[in-house]
Amino acid sequence: MDLSWMGWTVPTAIFFISIATALVIMIIWSIKTPQAPRVGILRFETTPGDRLFISLLGSAFICLGWLALFGAPLWWALLVCFLYALSVFRWV
Amino acid sequence: MNKTHNQKAWFMVLPVVLLVAFSAVIPLMTVVNYSVQDTFGNNEFFWVGLEWFEEILASNRMHDALGRQVIFTTTILLIEIPLGIFVALHMPKKSGFWSSICLVLVALPLLIPWNVVGTIWQIFGRIDIGLLGYTLDQMGIDYNYTQDSFAAWVTIIIMDVWHWTSLVVLLSYAGLKSIPDAYYQAAKIDQASRLSVFRYIELPKMKGVLLIAILLRFMDSFMIYTEPFVVTGGGPGSATTFLSIDLVKMAIGQFDLGPAAAFSLIYFLVILLISWVFYTVMVHSDKEAGL
Amino acid sequence: MAKITLSNLAHRYAPGDNYALKPMNHVWDDGTAYALLGPSGCGKTTLLNIISGLLTPSDGSVLFNGDDVTKKDTASRNIAQVFQFPVVYDTMTVRDNLAFPLKNRKLDTDYIKRRVEEIADMTGLTDILDKKALSLTADVKQKISLGRGLVREDVNAILFDEPLTVIDPHMKWQLRTELKALHKKLGHTMIYVTHDQTEALTFADKVVVMLEGEVVQIGTPTELFEKPGHTFVGYFIGSPGMNILPVKIKGDKAYIANHEIALAQGYKDMTGKIEIGIRPEFITLSNNPSDLPITIKRIEDVGHYKIIRAAHKDIDINIIANEAFEFSEDLKYARFDKSRTNIYADDWLVEP
Amino acid sequence: MKYGFTVIAVMMGLNASAIADDATTNKWIEEFQPSSLSKVEQTAEINWFIKAAEPFKGMEIKVVSETIATHEYESKTLAKAFTELTGIKVIHDLIGEGDVVEKLQTQMQSGENIYDAYINDSDLIGTHWRYQQARNLTDWMSGIGKDVTNPGLDLDDFIGTSFTTGPDGKLYQLPDQQFANLYWFRYDWFTDEKNMADFKARYGYDLGVPVNWSAYEDIAEFFTGREIDGKKVYGHMDYGKKDPSLGWRFTDAWMSMAGMGDKGEPNGLPVDEWGIRVNENSQPVGSCMARGGATNSPAAVYALEKYVEWLTKYAPPTAAGMVFSEAGPVPAQGNIAQQIFWYTTFTPDMVKENTPVVNDDGTPKWRMAPSPHGAYWSEGTKIGYQDAGSWTLMKSTPDNRAKAAWLYAQFVTSKTVDVKKSHVGLTFIRESSVQHASFTERAPKLGGLVEFYRSPARVRWSPTGTNIPDYPRLAQLWWQNIGDASSGEKSAQEALDALCYAQERLMRRLERTGVQGEFGPKLNDEQGADYWIAQPGAPKAKIANEKPTPITISYDELIKSWQ
C-alpha cells in the first residue's frame, strides 16, 4: 500500500506510536485490574480512559501554550505535560 | 459498581471501529503529518518542525478570527437560545392542526441547504434588488452590508438566527411537551406567576434538551462557513472572517497544506475542548438528576 | 374547610359527545375524607378536576359552603392537590417547595418560616428541609406535594389523584396511615381518587363509587360492604366480590334455577333482570339438603381464611370460610344468611 | 462464434465511419463558416485530424476551462464536432476560473491525473516554467507529440505566444482565447453637446477619452449623480467583495497602469506589476522595497488609494459587494458612464441587441479605448492587461491521453474553426482571424475591439509575466490584503506592507525547499527602502503631485492612431 500521500515523518510516527502504545497499555491495564470509576477533584466520575483523554487534551494545550509563550523546542513543555498527566491520574 | 467486561463483545463493534478509523483517524493522522511539513506539489514534503504552529499562534490574523468567532458564537447563542425558548413557549401545546402547522413553519428554514441560505440573504440584503436592503434604504437607514462592518455583522447574525433558531425551538418544544400537565396544575394551585412557572418548571425540565441545543449551536456556529462566505466573503475587509473562512482560504485558496493543517489541528483542539466540557457538564448534571 | 355541593353537575368534553360525567346532585360534608373509587375511565379524575377548578363543567354548578365557585379558577378556590406523579419543583430545596404557595401569596416571611417548619414537622420532612428536591425518592416527593397543600391554613379541601401509584408497596401502607392520621388531626375535607378498593376503604370516611360517569353509591365502607347499592359495588368491593346470581322472586321466596331460597322479607313483583347478591362471607357450607346444592371445584387457602370455589349447576359461587374450616364429603349445600341477602333489579338494589 | 461477431462488428464500425466521414465532415464545414481557409483546405485539415486520431479512437478524454462564451462554444459545439469526426470522446467541463486553478493545483500537488488538459491563464507561465510540471510544448511538438502535431498549426499566426513562452524560450502553453483590459465609456454621452459644454465649463478642458487618471477622476466626478435620460448615472464601475477575483484586478495590471513597475514588454523588468523584482537569472529576489521590490512602494499605495477612493465615491453602492463576474455585465444596464478597467471578455454581453447600450441599428453606444495611466507611469511601461487562456498539458497526464487532448486543443484553435469561434466569443488568438474580411464588416458593431486587435499597440497589453514564481499561491495573498484596505480596516500602506511581507515569506519557503531549482526565488538581503529608491527604476520615490494636469483625447483622434 502506498502511503506516501500521507506524508509520514519520523517524529509524527513516534507521536502516533506513543499514543497507540498508551491506548494499548490502558486496555491491558483495565483488563488485568478492572477499575471502578471514581470521583476526583473535578467532582465528577472518571474512568482511567477519561483520565487518559484529559491528560492528552490538556497536554496538547500545554504544548500550544508553550509554543505561544516561549516557542520551540518543546522539551520542557513535554516535562510539564508528563507531570500534568501524572497528577491527572493521581487526583482527577 | 464493578462492571464485568466481556472482551468478546469487542468483535461486534469491530466494523464500526474500522469505519471510524478510516473516516476519521487516518485523515487526522494525515493532517498531523502535514502540519509539521511544507509542500509545493509533486507529493514532496519538507520538514519544518513546529514552525506553522508558532506562526499561527503568533498570528494576529488567527487571533482576530478567533476573537470574531467567539463574539459571533456568543452573540448567536445569546439570541437564539432565549428566542427559541420564547417561541417554543408560545406554540400550541396540544397536538393538532395548529401545532402541526407551527412545527412545519418552524422547521422550514432547517430544510434549506446552507449555501442557498447564504444566497437568499445575499440577495435579500442588497439595497438595489433585495427586499430587506431596499426597505431599510427607503426608510433612510444607512445599510450596506458590503461596505459597513456593522451591517455585515447584523446581516449574518440575523441570517443565522433565522436559520437556526428553529432548531432551538424544536428541541425546546420537545422538552416542553414532555412536561406532564400536573406540573402546570400544581403551579396554578400554588398561584405561581407565569415567570415562576417558567423559572421553576419549564426551564428545569428543558435543561437537558437545552444543553444539547447549546452544544449543537455552539459547534455549528463555531465552524460556520458557507453562509457568511456566500453573503460577505468574510468582508468587508476581514470583518466577518471567521475561523473556518480563514482556514478554507489557507487550505483551498493558497493550497498551503502545512499551515492549514496546523490551523486545523488548533481549531480541532479548541472545539474538542469546549465540546468535552459541555459533554461532561451534561452527563454530570444528568447523574445529579438521578436519571 | 368546606362543604362541597354538586348541583345538577354534568360534563361533556365537547357538545354532542357522550357525558363523561352524568348529571348528579350530591352534598359532601365538611371535614370528611372521601374516596372516589372506580375503574379507569369512570370519570373520577374528571370529577376531581371539576372540583379543583382545572376543568369547568358543561352543566350544573359546584358550591363550596354554599358559594358558587363553578367559574372560579383553581387558585381562588383555595384547594390543594396531590397528583399521581410527584410534582415538586426540582431546582428548589424542600423548604422552598413548602414555602412556594405562601410566597406566591406574598405572606410575611416570618410567618412563612414558622408555618413551613410546622408542616415539615407534621409531615416528617424536618430533617431534609434544606435538601434539593431533585434527588429525593418518590414517597418523600409526594409528602412534599402534600405539605405544599397543607401549608395553607385556609385550604378548603385537599384533593388526591391516585397519589400512591408510584410509591413502593411497602411505603404505601405507611404513607396512607400517615395521611389518615393527618386527616384526623387537621380535619380537612379530603377527596382521594383511587382505583384500589383497599386504599379507598382504609382511608376514607365515605367512599364514592363511580361507574361510567355515574356515582353509583356513596357510603361508609361498612355500608358498601354490607349493602352495596349496585351490583358493581358488590362486585368491585371485596375479594372475591359479591356473588351475583340470577333469580326469580315470588314474595319472600327466591328461586335460583328452580331451587327455592327463603328471603328475610317479601318483595313486590319485579320485571327486568333480577339478581340476588350475597357476599362470600355470608354463605356457609351445610349438609342440609334444603339448602342450595352445590359442587365444590376447589378450595384456596389464602392465609387468614379459605376461599371455596363452588358452583350450582353452571353458576359460580364463591364462599369464604375461616381458616379452621375442615372439608368433609357431606358438605354439599350452601346456606345463605338471610339478613345479608340483597336483591337487585337491573343492577340496582331493591328495598323490600 | 464470438470471434465472428467481433469481426463483423469491427467491419461494420469501420464501414459506418468511412461512409459517415464525408457527410459529417461536410456538415461541420458548413458550421465552421466563415473561415480563413477555403473549404478544400478545411477538408484537408479535418482529414489530417481524423487520421492522426485513429490510434485514440474510442478514448474518452476530460478537459476543463472557465465559463466564458468562447469555451461554451467549444464545449457545446467543437467538442461534439471533434468527437463525431475523430471518434475521441471529449468531455469539456466548464467551471469557474478559480476552480480551474484549484483543480490544476490539486493535480500538481498530488501528481494524480485529474484532467487530461487544462485551459488556464497564461498568468501561470512563471509557475509552469519553474515547477516544470507542465509539458514544454516546444519539446513535445518535436518529440513525443510529433505524430499528433498539426502541420498546419502555424504557431506564428498566434498573437499571444509571447505570453506563454518561458525565459528559456520554450513554449509552455498554447493560446485558446485572449482578451484585454481596456477603458470603456459611453460614446453617446461623451459626444453629447450638453455634457461636453457642462464639462468644459466646470473643468476647463474637453470631455474625451482620459489619457491619465487625473482626467478619469474628473470625468467620474462629473458623471456621478448626473441625470441622463431620467436615470441617475455613475461615473465609475468596479467591484470590491473580498473574493479571489478582487486580487485579479490588481495583479492583472492595475499597479503597472499606476506606474509602479519598471519599463519593459510584455512585462516590466526587473520589477513587474506585482512588485516582485527578479535578478539577471530570472530569480525573484524581493517584493518589499527593502529588498528592491515595489509592492509597498509609494506608487503602489497611490494605486490602491485611488481604487478605494473611486469605488466608494463614484461607483454604485452595491459595487463594493460584487465579484468580478457580477460587476462585469453592470455597464450594459446603461447607468455607467465609464469604466477604467474593463475586460473585453464581456463584449458579447455588450453588443446584444435591445439592450440600453446598443443603438437600434445594432451599433454600440459605447466604445473601448486604451486605459488611462497613473501619475507614476511613463512611456515604455506595460499599459494594460491581456490574458491568453491557454492549453496546458501536465507531465502527470499519461502520454497517450495527453496526445488525444493535444489533438483536441489544436482542433479548437485550428484555422478551420478559428474565425467562426472568434465571431462567437470575440476572443481573438490568430492574426489570420483578426484580419479576416468578415471582421472588417463587423467592426462597427464591436465598439473598437477589432481596431484594437489590428493596431500595433495591442502588444503593450500583457498578462502576468515570468517574475511570478507561484501564481496560485501568491495571487491568494492579494485579494485578502487588498480586501483589508478596501474595507478601510487597514490603510493602503499597511495593507501593502503586509502583502509584500507575505509574498516574501512565500518566496522564502520556495527558496528553502528548493523545489524550483535554479529558477526559484533567492531573496536579497534587506537593504532598506531608501537604498532601492535611490536606484534607477522601480521602486520609485513618492512624487509630490499625484494629480498632474488632466489630459483627454477625442476618441476619433485616438482611433486614427490605431489605424
Short mmCIF file of C-alpha atoms in Angstrom, two decimals, chain D residues 17-234:
data_model
loop_
_atom_site.label_atom_id
_atom_site.label_comp_id
_atom_site.label_asym_id
_atom_site.label_seq_id
_atom_site.Cartn_x
_atom_site.Cartn_y
_atom_site.Cartn_z
CA SER D 17 -17.35 5.64 -40.04
CA ALA D 18 -15.89 5.61 -43.55
CA ILE D 19 -19.27 6.42 -45.02
CA ALA D 20 -20.15 8.92 -42.35
CA ASP D 21 -16.90 10.74 -42.75
CA ASP D 22 -17.66 12.72 -45.85
CA ALA D 23 -21.15 13.65 -44.80
CA THR D 24 -20.06 14.51 -41.29
CA THR D 25 -17.07 16.50 -42.50
CA ASN D 26 -19.22 18.48 -44.89
CA LYS D 27 -21.84 19.10 -42.24
CA TRP D 28 -19.25 20.50 -39.87
CA ILE D 29 -17.52 22.54 -42.53
CA GLU D 30 -20.82 24.31 -43.03
CA GLU D 31 -20.79 25.12 -39.31
CA PHE D 32 -17.23 26.44 -39.49
CA GLN D 33 -18.01 29.37 -41.78
CA PRO D 34 -16.63 31.91 -42.25
CA SER D 35 -13.08 30.69 -42.13
CA SER D 36 -9.67 31.92 -43.18
CA LEU D 37 -9.25 28.63 -45.04
CA SER D 38 -11.06 27.56 -48.17
CA LYS D 39 -13.43 24.62 -47.84
CA VAL D 40 -10.90 22.40 -49.59
CA GLU D 41 -8.23 23.43 -47.12
CA GLN D 42 -10.64 22.91 -44.26
CA THR D 43 -11.42 19.38 -45.50
CA ALA D 44 -7.74 18.61 -45.77
CA GLU D 45 -7.08 19.83 -42.24
CA ILE D 46 -10.03 17.88 -40.86
CA ASN D 47 -8.84 14.78 -42.65
CA TRP D 48 -5.45 15.18 -41.05
CA PHE D 49 -7.18 15.24 -37.63
CA ILE D 50 -9.22 12.14 -38.48
CA LYS D 51 -6.10 10.29 -39.48
CA ALA D 52 -3.97 11.43 -36.58
CA ALA D 53 -6.72 10.50 -34.14
CA GLU D 54 -7.02 6.97 -35.49
CA PRO D 55 -4.95 5.36 -32.66
CA PHE D 56 -7.05 7.05 -29.98
CA LYS D 57 -10.46 6.18 -31.33
CA GLY D 58 -12.92 5.33 -28.58
CA MET D 59 -10.84 7.02 -25.92
CA GLU D 60 -12.61 9.40 -23.58
CA ILE D 61 -10.73 12.49 -22.50
CA LYS D 62 -11.60 15.17 -19.99
CA VAL D 63 -10.56 18.78 -20.34
CA VAL D 64 -11.56 21.82 -18.31
CA SER D 65 -11.83 25.57 -18.71
CA GLU D 66 -13.55 28.55 -17.18
CA THR D 67 -17.08 29.52 -18.19
CA ILE D 68 -16.99 32.20 -20.89
CA ALA D 69 -18.72 32.38 -24.27
CA THR D 70 -15.72 31.06 -26.20
CA HIS D 71 -15.38 27.96 -24.07
CA GLU D 72 -19.11 27.41 -24.10
CA TYR D 73 -18.90 27.22 -27.88
CA GLU D 74 -16.03 24.77 -27.61
CA SER D 75 -17.75 22.65 -25.05
CA LYS D 76 -21.10 22.51 -26.82
CA THR D 77 -20.15 22.58 -30.50
CA LEU D 78 -16.47 21.98 -31.14
CA ALA D 79 -16.20 19.08 -28.69
CA LYS D 80 -19.17 17.46 -30.41
CA ALA D 81 -17.65 18.05 -33.84
CA PHE D 82 -14.33 16.63 -32.71
CA THR D 83 -15.99 13.53 -31.30
CA GLU D 84 -18.04 12.92 -34.42
CA LEU D 85 -15.07 13.43 -36.68
CA THR D 86 -12.36 11.56 -34.81
CA GLY D 87 -14.14 9.14 -32.52
CA ILE D 88 -12.36 10.55 -29.48
CA LYS D 89 -14.97 11.37 -26.90
CA VAL D 90 -14.33 14.75 -25.28
CA ILE D 91 -15.82 15.91 -22.02
CA HIS D 92 -15.15 19.62 -21.86
CA ASP D 93 -16.06 20.81 -18.36
CA LEU D 94 -16.84 24.47 -17.71
CA ILE D 95 -16.21 25.70 -14.17
CA GLY D 96 -15.20 28.94 -12.50
CA GLU D 97 -11.74 30.33 -13.20
CA GLY D 98 -10.76 29.90 -9.54
CA ASP D 99 -11.90 26.29 -9.62
CA VAL D 100 -9.80 25.57 -12.70
CA VAL D 101 -6.71 26.74 -10.86
CA GLU D 102 -7.73 24.71 -7.84
CA LYS D 103 -8.04 21.52 -9.92
CA LEU D 104 -4.73 22.26 -11.56
CA GLN D 105 -3.12 22.77 -8.17
CA THR D 106 -4.57 19.54 -6.90
CA GLN D 107 -3.05 17.73 -9.85
CA MET D 108 0.26 19.48 -9.23
CA GLN D 109 0.20 18.62 -5.55
CA SER D 110 -0.83 15.01 -5.83
CA GLY D 111 0.58 14.02 -9.20
CA GLU D 112 -2.76 12.32 -9.90
CA ASN D 113 -4.26 12.93 -13.34
CA ILE D 114 -7.46 14.91 -12.83
CA TYR D 115 -7.90 16.43 -16.28
CA ASP D 116 -6.11 15.47 -19.46
CA ALA D 117 -5.67 19.11 -20.38
CA TYR D 118 -6.38 22.49 -18.82
CA ILE D 119 -7.17 25.82 -20.37
CA ASN D 120 -5.75 28.17 -17.85
CA ASP D 121 -4.48 31.69 -17.93
CA SER D 122 -1.04 32.39 -19.25
CA ASP D 123 -0.51 34.25 -15.99
CA LEU D 124 0.79 30.92 -14.77
CA ILE D 125 3.74 30.92 -17.15
CA GLY D 126 6.21 31.68 -14.36
CA THR D 127 4.71 28.89 -12.31
CA HIS D 128 4.79 26.30 -15.08
CA TRP D 129 8.27 27.22 -16.17
CA ARG D 130 9.65 26.99 -12.63
CA TYR D 131 7.89 23.90 -11.35
CA GLN D 132 8.44 22.09 -14.66
CA GLN D 133 5.27 20.10 -14.10
CA ALA D 134 3.67 21.28 -17.32
CA ARG D 135 4.87 19.82 -20.60
CA ASN D 136 7.14 22.10 -22.51
CA LEU D 137 5.33 22.25 -25.85
CA THR D 138 8.36 23.11 -27.95
CA ASP D 139 9.99 19.82 -26.98
CA TRP D 140 6.66 18.00 -27.07
CA MET D 141 5.96 19.02 -30.65
CA SER D 142 9.30 17.82 -31.85
CA GLY D 143 9.37 14.75 -29.57
CA ILE D 144 6.64 12.57 -28.12
CA GLY D 145 3.86 14.64 -29.62
CA LYS D 146 5.35 14.88 -33.10
CA ASP D 147 2.85 12.48 -34.71
CA VAL D 148 -0.08 14.37 -33.32
CA THR D 149 1.09 17.87 -34.08
CA ASN D 150 -0.86 19.54 -36.87
CA PRO D 151 1.48 20.59 -39.71
CA GLY D 152 -0.98 23.43 -40.32
CA LEU D 153 -0.86 24.66 -36.71
CA ASP D 154 1.11 27.76 -37.79
CA LEU D 155 2.36 28.96 -34.40
CA ASP D 156 3.50 32.26 -35.88
CA ASP D 157 -0.11 33.12 -36.63
CA PHE D 158 -0.92 33.12 -32.86
CA ILE D 159 -0.85 36.62 -31.42
CA GLY D 160 -0.27 35.58 -27.78
CA THR D 161 2.63 33.14 -27.82
CA SER D 162 4.97 35.70 -26.27
CA PHE D 163 2.88 35.42 -23.09
CA THR D 164 3.18 31.65 -22.96
CA THR D 165 6.89 31.39 -23.60
CA GLY D 166 9.25 30.94 -20.65
CA PRO D 167 12.54 32.79 -20.17
CA ASP D 168 14.14 29.65 -21.64
CA GLY D 169 12.49 30.44 -24.98
CA LYS D 170 10.27 27.35 -24.86
CA LEU D 171 6.53 27.43 -25.40
CA TYR D 172 4.64 26.09 -22.35
CA GLN D 173 1.03 26.80 -23.29
CA LEU D 174 -1.00 27.14 -26.47
CA PRO D 175 -3.35 30.18 -26.52
CA ASP D 176 -7.03 29.36 -26.93
CA GLN D 177 -8.76 32.63 -26.17
CA GLN D 178 -7.46 36.04 -25.43
CA PHE D 179 -9.00 39.17 -24.05
CA ALA D 180 -7.71 42.52 -22.99
CA ASN D 181 -8.48 45.03 -20.37
CA LEU D 182 -9.49 48.36 -21.80
CA TYR D 183 -11.12 51.61 -20.93
CA TRP D 184 -14.85 51.53 -21.65
CA PHE D 185 -17.06 54.56 -21.98
CA ARG D 186 -20.42 55.80 -23.24
CA TYR D 187 -19.52 57.37 -26.57
CA ASP D 188 -23.02 58.81 -26.88
CA TRP D 189 -22.80 60.65 -23.57
CA PHE D 190 -19.26 61.81 -24.18
CA THR D 191 -20.27 63.36 -27.51
CA ASP D 192 -23.48 64.90 -26.20
CA GLU D 193 -23.33 68.70 -26.69
CA LYS D 194 -24.72 69.50 -23.28
CA ASN D 195 -22.42 67.15 -21.43
CA MET D 196 -19.43 68.44 -23.34
CA ALA D 197 -20.32 72.05 -22.65
CA ASP D 198 -21.03 71.43 -18.95
CA PHE D 199 -17.78 69.55 -18.58
CA LYS D 200 -15.72 72.18 -20.26
CA ALA D 201 -17.35 74.87 -18.15
CA ARG D 202 -16.60 73.03 -14.96
CA TYR D 203 -13.12 71.61 -15.56
CA GLY D 204 -11.73 73.86 -18.25
CA TYR D 205 -10.79 71.18 -20.75
CA ASP D 206 -12.60 68.98 -23.28
CA LEU D 207 -14.54 65.90 -22.32
CA GLY D 208 -12.91 62.97 -24.08
CA VAL D 209 -11.08 59.70 -23.54
CA PRO D 210 -8.94 60.25 -20.46
CA VAL D 211 -5.25 59.74 -21.01
CA ASN D 212 -4.33 59.93 -17.35
CA TRP D 213 -6.00 59.16 -14.05
CA SER D 214 -6.43 62.86 -13.24
CA ALA D 215 -8.78 63.20 -16.19
CA TYR D 216 -10.53 59.92 -15.38
CA GLU D 217 -11.19 61.13 -11.87
CA ASP D 218 -12.66 64.42 -13.09
CA ILE D 219 -14.93 62.60 -15.55
CA ALA D 220 -16.03 60.14 -12.88
CA GLU D 221 -16.88 63.00 -10.58
CA PHE D 222 -18.66 64.82 -13.40
CA PHE D 223 -20.98 61.96 -14.29
CA THR D 224 -21.67 60.58 -10.81
CA GLY D 225 -25.12 61.67 -9.70
CA ARG D 226 -25.87 63.28 -13.06
CA GLU D 227 -29.25 62.53 -14.50
CA ILE D 228 -29.28 61.21 -18.07
CA ASP D 229 -32.47 60.10 -19.81
CA GLY D 230 -34.23 60.24 -16.46
CA LYS D 231 -31.77 57.87 -14.83
CA LYS D 232 -29.20 58.61 -12.17
CA VAL D 233 -25.85 57.52 -13.52
CA TYR D 234 -22.43 56.78 -12.09
#
